[in-house]
mmCIF file of C-alpha atoms in Angstrom:
data_model
loop_
_atom_site.group_PDB
_atom_site.id
_atom_site.type_symbol
_atom_site.label_atom_id
_atom_site.label_comp_id
_atom_site.label_asym_id
_atom_site.label_seq_id
_atom_site.Cartn_x
_atom_site.Cartn_y
_atom_site.Cartn_z
ATOM 1 C CA MET S 18 0.000 0.000 0.000
ATOM 2 C CA PRO S 19 2.724 2.613 0.736
ATOM 3 C CA ALA S 20 4.023 2.354 -2.832
ATOM 4 C CA ALA S 21 0.520 2.759 -4.293
ATOM 5 C CA THR S 22 -0.193 5.714 -2.020
ATOM 6 C CA LEU S 23 3.065 7.478 -2.836
ATOM 7 C CA ALA S 24 2.508 6.947 -6.559
ATOM 8 C CA SER S 25 -1.053 8.266 -6.588
ATOM 9 C CA LEU S 26 -1.047 11.094 -4.023
ATOM 10 C CA PRO S 27 0.721 13.679 -6.231
ATOM 11 C CA ILE S 28 -1.966 13.112 -8.852
ATOM 12 C CA ALA S 29 -4.668 13.427 -6.168
ATOM 13 C CA VAL S 30 -3.179 16.780 -5.159
ATOM 14 C CA GLY S 31 -3.199 17.764 -8.827
ATOM 15 C CA LEU S 32 -6.864 16.850 -9.107
ATOM 16 C CA LEU S 33 -7.536 18.873 -5.956
ATOM 17 C CA ALA S 34 -5.962 21.929 -7.594
ATOM 18 C CA ALA S 35 -7.605 21.234 -10.964
ATOM 19 C CA SER S 36 -11.056 21.172 -9.305
ATOM 20 C CA MET S 37 -10.945 24.938 -8.726
ATOM 21 C CA PRO S 38 -13.663 25.731 -11.315
ATOM 22 C CA VAL S 39 -15.858 23.075 -9.675
ATOM 23 C CA ALA S 40 -15.176 24.593 -6.246
ATOM 24 C CA VAL S 41 -16.606 27.887 -7.535
ATOM 25 C CA LEU S 42 -19.934 26.129 -8.088
ATOM 26 C CA VAL S 43 -19.803 24.665 -4.572
ATOM 27 C CA LEU S 44 -19.045 28.142 -3.235
ATOM 28 C CA MET S 45 -22.193 29.474 -4.885
ATOM 29 C CA LEU S 46 -24.270 26.618 -3.506
ATOM 30 C CA VAL S 47 -22.875 27.124 0.009
ATOM 31 C CA THR S 48 -23.352 30.896 0.054
ATOM 32 C CA GLY S 49 -26.844 30.424 -1.401
ATOM 33 C CA GLY S 50 -27.823 28.169 1.481
ATOM 34 C CA ARG S 51 -28.327 25.131 -0.765
ATOM 35 C CA ARG S 52 -27.097 22.552 1.775
ATOM 36 C CA GLY S 53 -28.981 19.657 0.181
ATOM 37 C CA ALA S 54 -27.506 20.433 -3.221
ATOM 38 C CA VAL S 55 -24.020 20.727 -1.713
ATOM 39 C CA THR S 56 -24.358 17.303 -0.103
ATOM 40 C CA GLY S 57 -25.586 15.799 -3.359
ATOM 41 C CA PHE S 58 -22.737 17.438 -5.253
ATOM 42 C CA LEU S 59 -20.074 16.099 -2.902
ATOM 43 C CA LEU S 60 -21.574 12.604 -3.087
ATOM 44 C CA GLY S 61 -21.624 12.790 -6.884
ATOM 45 C CA TRP S 62 -18.012 13.967 -6.998
ATOM 46 C CA VAL S 63 -16.839 11.102 -4.772
ATOM 47 C CA ALA S 64 -18.963 8.613 -6.721
ATOM 48 C CA GLY S 65 -17.514 9.853 -10.007
ATOM 49 C CA ILE S 66 -13.942 9.415 -8.804
ATOM 50 C CA GLY S 67 -14.780 5.991 -7.400
ATOM 51 C CA ALA S 68 -16.487 4.795 -10.571
ATOM 52 C CA VAL S 69 -13.741 5.931 -12.973
ATOM 53 C CA ALA S 70 -10.966 4.657 -10.694
ATOM 54 C CA ALA S 71 -12.666 1.303 -10.057
ATOM 55 C CA LEU S 72 -13.154 0.748 -13.790
ATOM 56 C CA THR S 73 -9.503 1.589 -14.423
ATOM 57 C CA LEU S 74 -8.318 -0.803 -11.723
ATOM 58 C CA ALA S 75 -10.620 -3.538 -13.014
ATOM 59 C CA VAL S 76 -9.133 -3.212 -16.510
ATOM 60 C CA ILE S 77 -5.578 -3.271 -15.163
ATOM 61 C CA ASP S 78 -6.204 -6.245 -12.869
ATOM 62 C CA THR S 79 -8.113 -8.379 -15.365
ATOM 63 C CA SER S 80 -6.753 -7.457 -18.784
ATOM 64 C CA LEU S 81 -3.075 -6.611 -18.413
ATOM 65 C CA PRO S 82 -0.229 -9.044 -17.626
ATOM 66 C CA ARG S 83 1.658 -8.820 -14.344
ATOM 67 C CA ASP S 84 5.193 -9.157 -15.692
ATOM 68 C CA ASP S 85 8.107 -7.889 -13.617
ATOM 69 C CA PRO S 86 8.966 -5.393 -14.916
ATOM 70 C CA ALA S 87 5.758 -4.781 -16.879
ATOM 71 C CA PRO S 88 6.430 -2.974 -20.196
ATOM 72 C CA TRP S 89 2.791 -1.945 -20.487
ATOM 73 C CA ALA S 90 3.076 0.159 -17.326
ATOM 74 C CA GLY S 91 5.582 2.455 -19.027
ATOM 75 C CA VAL S 92 3.464 2.649 -22.171
ATOM 76 C CA LEU S 93 0.375 3.477 -20.109
ATOM 77 C CA ARG S 94 2.188 6.295 -18.297
ATOM 78 C CA ILE S 95 3.406 7.727 -21.604
ATOM 79 C CA VAL S 96 -0.094 7.631 -23.111
ATOM 80 C CA LEU S 97 -1.648 9.283 -20.045
ATOM 81 C CA GLY S 98 1.161 11.835 -19.828
ATOM 82 C CA ALA S 99 0.759 12.787 -23.475
ATOM 83 C CA ALA S 100 -3.006 13.087 -23.005
ATOM 84 C CA LEU S 101 -2.535 15.421 -20.027
ATOM 85 C CA LEU S 102 -0.046 17.574 -21.931
ATOM 86 C CA LEU S 103 -2.477 17.916 -24.839
ATOM 87 C CA LEU S 104 -5.306 18.767 -22.451
ATOM 88 C CA GLY S 105 -3.080 21.340 -20.766
ATOM 89 C CA LEU S 106 -2.330 22.956 -24.134
ATOM 90 C CA LYS S 107 -6.023 22.963 -25.007
ATOM 91 C CA GLN S 108 -6.873 24.437 -21.605
ATOM 92 C CA TRP S 109 -4.416 27.294 -22.068
ATOM 93 C CA ARG S 110 -5.550 28.059 -25.616
ATOM 94 C CA SER S 111 -9.193 28.180 -24.498
ATOM 95 C CA ARG S 112 -8.517 29.944 -21.173
ATOM 96 C CA THR S 113 -10.809 32.899 -21.948
ATOM 97 C CA ARG S 114 -13.711 30.564 -22.563
ATOM 98 C CA ALA S 115 -12.811 28.440 -19.531
ATOM 99 C CA ASP S 116 -12.701 31.466 -17.234
ATOM 100 C CA ALA S 117 -16.276 32.252 -18.272
ATOM 101 C CA GLU S 118 -17.484 28.807 -17.288
ATOM 102 C CA PRO S 119 -18.482 29.638 -13.682
ATOM 103 C CA GLY S 120 -20.743 32.348 -15.116
ATOM 104 C CA ARG S 121 -22.689 29.705 -17.055
ATOM 105 C CA TRP S 122 -22.923 27.498 -13.993
ATOM 106 C CA MET S 123 -24.312 30.411 -11.977
ATOM 107 C CA THR S 124 -27.536 30.361 -13.980
ATOM 108 C CA ALA S 125 -28.241 26.782 -12.883
ATOM 109 C CA VAL S 126 -27.476 27.165 -9.164
ATOM 110 C CA ASP S 127 -30.883 28.481 -8.114
ATOM 111 C CA THR S 128 -32.686 25.486 -9.613
ATOM 112 C CA MET S 129 -30.192 22.779 -8.692
ATOM 113 C CA THR S 130 -31.856 20.017 -6.667
ATOM 114 C CA PRO S 131 -29.785 17.498 -4.657
ATOM 115 C CA ALA S 132 -30.364 14.837 -7.318
ATOM 116 C CA ARG S 133 -29.336 17.144 -10.134
ATOM 117 C CA ALA S 134 -26.289 18.326 -8.188
ATOM 118 C CA LEU S 135 -25.242 14.696 -7.682
ATOM 119 C CA LEU S 136 -25.576 13.972 -11.409
ATOM 120 C CA VAL S 137 -23.726 17.144 -12.431
ATOM 121 C CA ALA S 138 -20.814 16.361 -10.114
ATOM 122 C CA PHE S 139 -20.628 12.762 -11.299
ATOM 123 C CA LEU S 140 -20.505 13.873 -14.927
ATOM 124 C CA LEU S 141 -17.891 16.538 -14.168
ATOM 125 C CA VAL S 142 -15.579 13.707 -13.111
ATOM 126 C CA ALA S 143 -16.604 10.883 -15.429
ATOM 127 C CA VAL S 144 -17.186 12.850 -18.651
ATOM 128 C CA ASN S 145 -14.958 15.925 -18.348
ATOM 129 C CA PRO S 146 -11.711 14.851 -20.083
ATOM 130 C CA LYS S 147 -9.363 16.766 -17.770
ATOM 131 C CA ASN S 148 -10.787 15.341 -14.553
ATOM 132 C CA ALA S 149 -11.338 11.855 -15.985
ATOM 133 C CA VAL S 150 -7.757 11.519 -17.271
ATOM 134 C CA LEU S 151 -6.393 12.689 -13.923
ATOM 135 C CA VAL S 152 -8.483 10.078 -12.100
ATOM 136 C CA VAL S 153 -7.431 7.376 -14.561
ATOM 137 C CA SER S 154 -3.800 8.412 -14.040
ATOM 138 C CA GLY S 155 -4.176 8.142 -10.263
ATOM 139 C CA ALA S 156 -5.898 4.769 -10.461
ATOM 140 C CA ALA S 157 -3.296 3.525 -12.931
ATOM 141 C CA ALA S 158 -0.550 4.555 -10.516
ATOM 142 C CA ILE S 159 -2.253 2.487 -7.827
ATOM 143 C CA GLY S 160 -2.875 -0.464 -10.124
ATOM 144 C CA THR S 161 0.702 -0.604 -11.374
ATOM 145 C CA ALA S 162 2.115 -0.283 -7.849
ATOM 146 C CA THR S 163 0.201 -3.185 -6.284
ATOM 147 C CA SER S 164 -2.101 -6.021 -7.306
ATOM 148 C CA VAL S 165 -3.377 -6.625 -3.755
ATOM 149 C CA VAL S 166 -7.050 -5.627 -3.757
ATOM 150 C CA VAL S 167 -7.084 -4.520 -0.113
ATOM 151 C CA HIS S 168 -4.104 -2.250 -0.726
ATOM 152 C CA GLN S 169 -5.715 -0.880 -3.883
ATOM 153 C CA VAL S 170 -8.942 -0.068 -2.045
ATOM 154 C CA ALA S 171 -7.108 1.654 0.812
ATOM 155 C CA ALA S 172 -4.930 3.688 -1.556
ATOM 156 C CA LEU S 173 -7.975 4.599 -3.648
ATOM 157 C CA ALA S 174 -9.871 5.760 -0.537
ATOM 158 C CA LEU S 175 -6.988 8.093 0.381
ATOM 159 C CA PHE S 176 -6.708 9.271 -3.227
ATOM 160 C CA THR S 177 -10.427 10.109 -3.295
ATOM 161 C CA LEU S 178 -10.250 11.933 0.037
ATOM 162 C CA VAL S 179 -7.368 14.157 -1.041
ATOM 163 C CA ALA S 180 -8.812 14.765 -4.523
ATOM 164 C CA SER S 181 -12.147 15.824 -2.976
ATOM 165 C CA LEU S 182 -10.765 18.310 -0.449
ATOM 166 C CA GLY S 183 -10.898 21.217 -2.887
ATOM 167 C CA VAL S 184 -14.581 20.628 -3.609
ATOM 168 C CA ALA S 185 -15.419 20.036 0.066
ATOM 169 C CA ALA S 186 -13.397 23.003 1.384
ATOM 170 C CA PRO S 187 -16.116 25.691 0.989
ATOM 171 C CA LEU S 188 -18.616 23.620 2.962
ATOM 172 C CA LEU S 189 -16.066 22.714 5.640
ATOM 173 C CA LEU S 190 -15.084 26.365 6.011
ATOM 174 C CA ARG S 191 -18.712 27.448 6.306
ATOM 175 C CA VAL S 192 -19.428 24.798 8.932
ATOM 176 C CA ALA S 193 -16.336 25.794 10.919
ATOM 177 C CA LEU S 194 -16.745 29.589 10.757
ATOM 178 C CA GLY S 195 -20.433 30.153 10.049
ATOM 179 C CA ASP S 196 -21.227 33.612 8.658
ATOM 180 C CA ARG S 197 -17.656 34.708 9.352
ATOM 181 C CA ALA S 198 -16.616 32.573 6.404
ATOM 182 C CA ASP S 199 -18.501 34.737 3.889
ATOM 183 C CA PRO S 200 -15.682 37.269 3.233
ATOM 184 C CA VAL S 201 -13.180 34.438 2.882
ATOM 185 C CA LEU S 202 -15.467 32.532 0.512
ATOM 186 C CA ALA S 203 -16.119 35.646 -1.570
ATOM 187 C CA ALA S 204 -12.387 36.332 -1.904
ATOM 188 C CA ALA S 205 -11.722 32.689 -2.759
ATOM 189 C CA LYS S 206 -14.429 32.736 -5.418
ATOM 190 C CA ALA S 207 -12.965 35.848 -7.056
ATOM 191 C CA TRP S 208 -9.432 34.417 -7.035
ATOM 192 C CA MET S 209 -10.457 31.002 -8.362
ATOM 193 C CA THR S 210 -12.606 32.519 -11.103
ATOM 194 C CA ALA S 211 -9.680 34.649 -12.253
ATOM 195 C CA ASN S 212 -6.947 32.024 -12.015
ATOM 196 C CA SER S 213 -8.575 28.615 -12.504
ATOM 197 C CA ALA S 214 -7.458 28.233 -16.139
ATOM 198 C CA LEU S 215 -3.814 29.002 -15.296
ATOM 199 C CA VAL S 216 -3.787 26.630 -12.321
ATOM 200 C CA MET S 217 -5.387 23.810 -14.285
ATOM 201 C CA THR S 218 -2.943 24.299 -17.172
ATOM 202 C CA VAL S 219 0.036 24.099 -14.819
ATOM 203 C CA VAL S 220 -1.366 20.993 -13.104
ATOM 204 C CA LEU S 221 -2.016 19.175 -16.376
ATOM 205 C CA VAL S 222 1.371 20.038 -17.849
ATOM 206 C CA VAL S 223 3.374 19.192 -14.719
ATOM 207 C CA ILE S 224 1.644 15.862 -14.069
ATOM 208 C CA GLY S 225 1.753 15.022 -17.781
ATOM 209 C CA ALA S 226 5.490 15.713 -17.932
ATOM 210 C CA VAL S 227 6.123 13.613 -14.811
ATOM 211 C CA LEU S 228 4.138 10.683 -16.237
ATOM 212 C CA LEU S 229 5.983 10.923 -19.534
ATOM 213 C CA GLY S 230 9.323 10.914 -17.726
ATOM 214 C CA ASN S 231 8.338 7.992 -15.514
ATOM 215 C CA GLY S 232 7.014 6.042 -18.480
ATOM 216 C CA HIS S 233 10.160 6.618 -20.491
ATOM 217 C CA SER S 234 12.352 5.562 -17.540
ATOM 218 C CA GLY S 235 10.199 2.469 -17.021
ATOM 219 C CA LEU S 236 10.571 1.391 -20.643
ATOM 220 C CA ARG S 237 14.330 1.898 -20.584
ATOM 221 C CA SER S 238 14.761 -0.051 -17.357
ATOM 222 C CA GLY S 239 12.519 -2.822 -18.680
#
């Protein structure tokens, strides 16, 4: 388990940072008093990570050979790294459009029921390419580090917890500080709205470059 955790946690931290645009939506739900929708959203986010990661682990455990060393592990890292680099480039080139995204979400906040919030969050993980590839990368890191199911589940639980902190932070801050959190949340919303595209680009490029390097090293050592 330690190896799987160490391999996946940097990607979980990257997903935490990359979830900034999503955290803006949670901020609006929290400040709007939509507690039921916030709960549904958090459950959908966790479920989305769990579903994508579990599918990835199932494919790795049932379809790929467990050679030592395994050449496919290096190839998988290279493919995922290249995908993240391309997504990072696309994110930067479309940063003006991406920065406007929270404005589009704002129109749906007032009518967002708990069930709809759950579905939206699930789709933001499972369908959004940037988030989905990051989750697949984290799950692949776990799957290539250990084949012990118990260790995979434990590492995945920690991965999900860390990756969800950014989305859960507005609610946790509101619970801890009450109304005193409002100025902090407002400042956080303004900063995240202005800088989310840059942060996500950096996360995608850095993690993509690391995966490419690790994959190349793995192929050479194999």
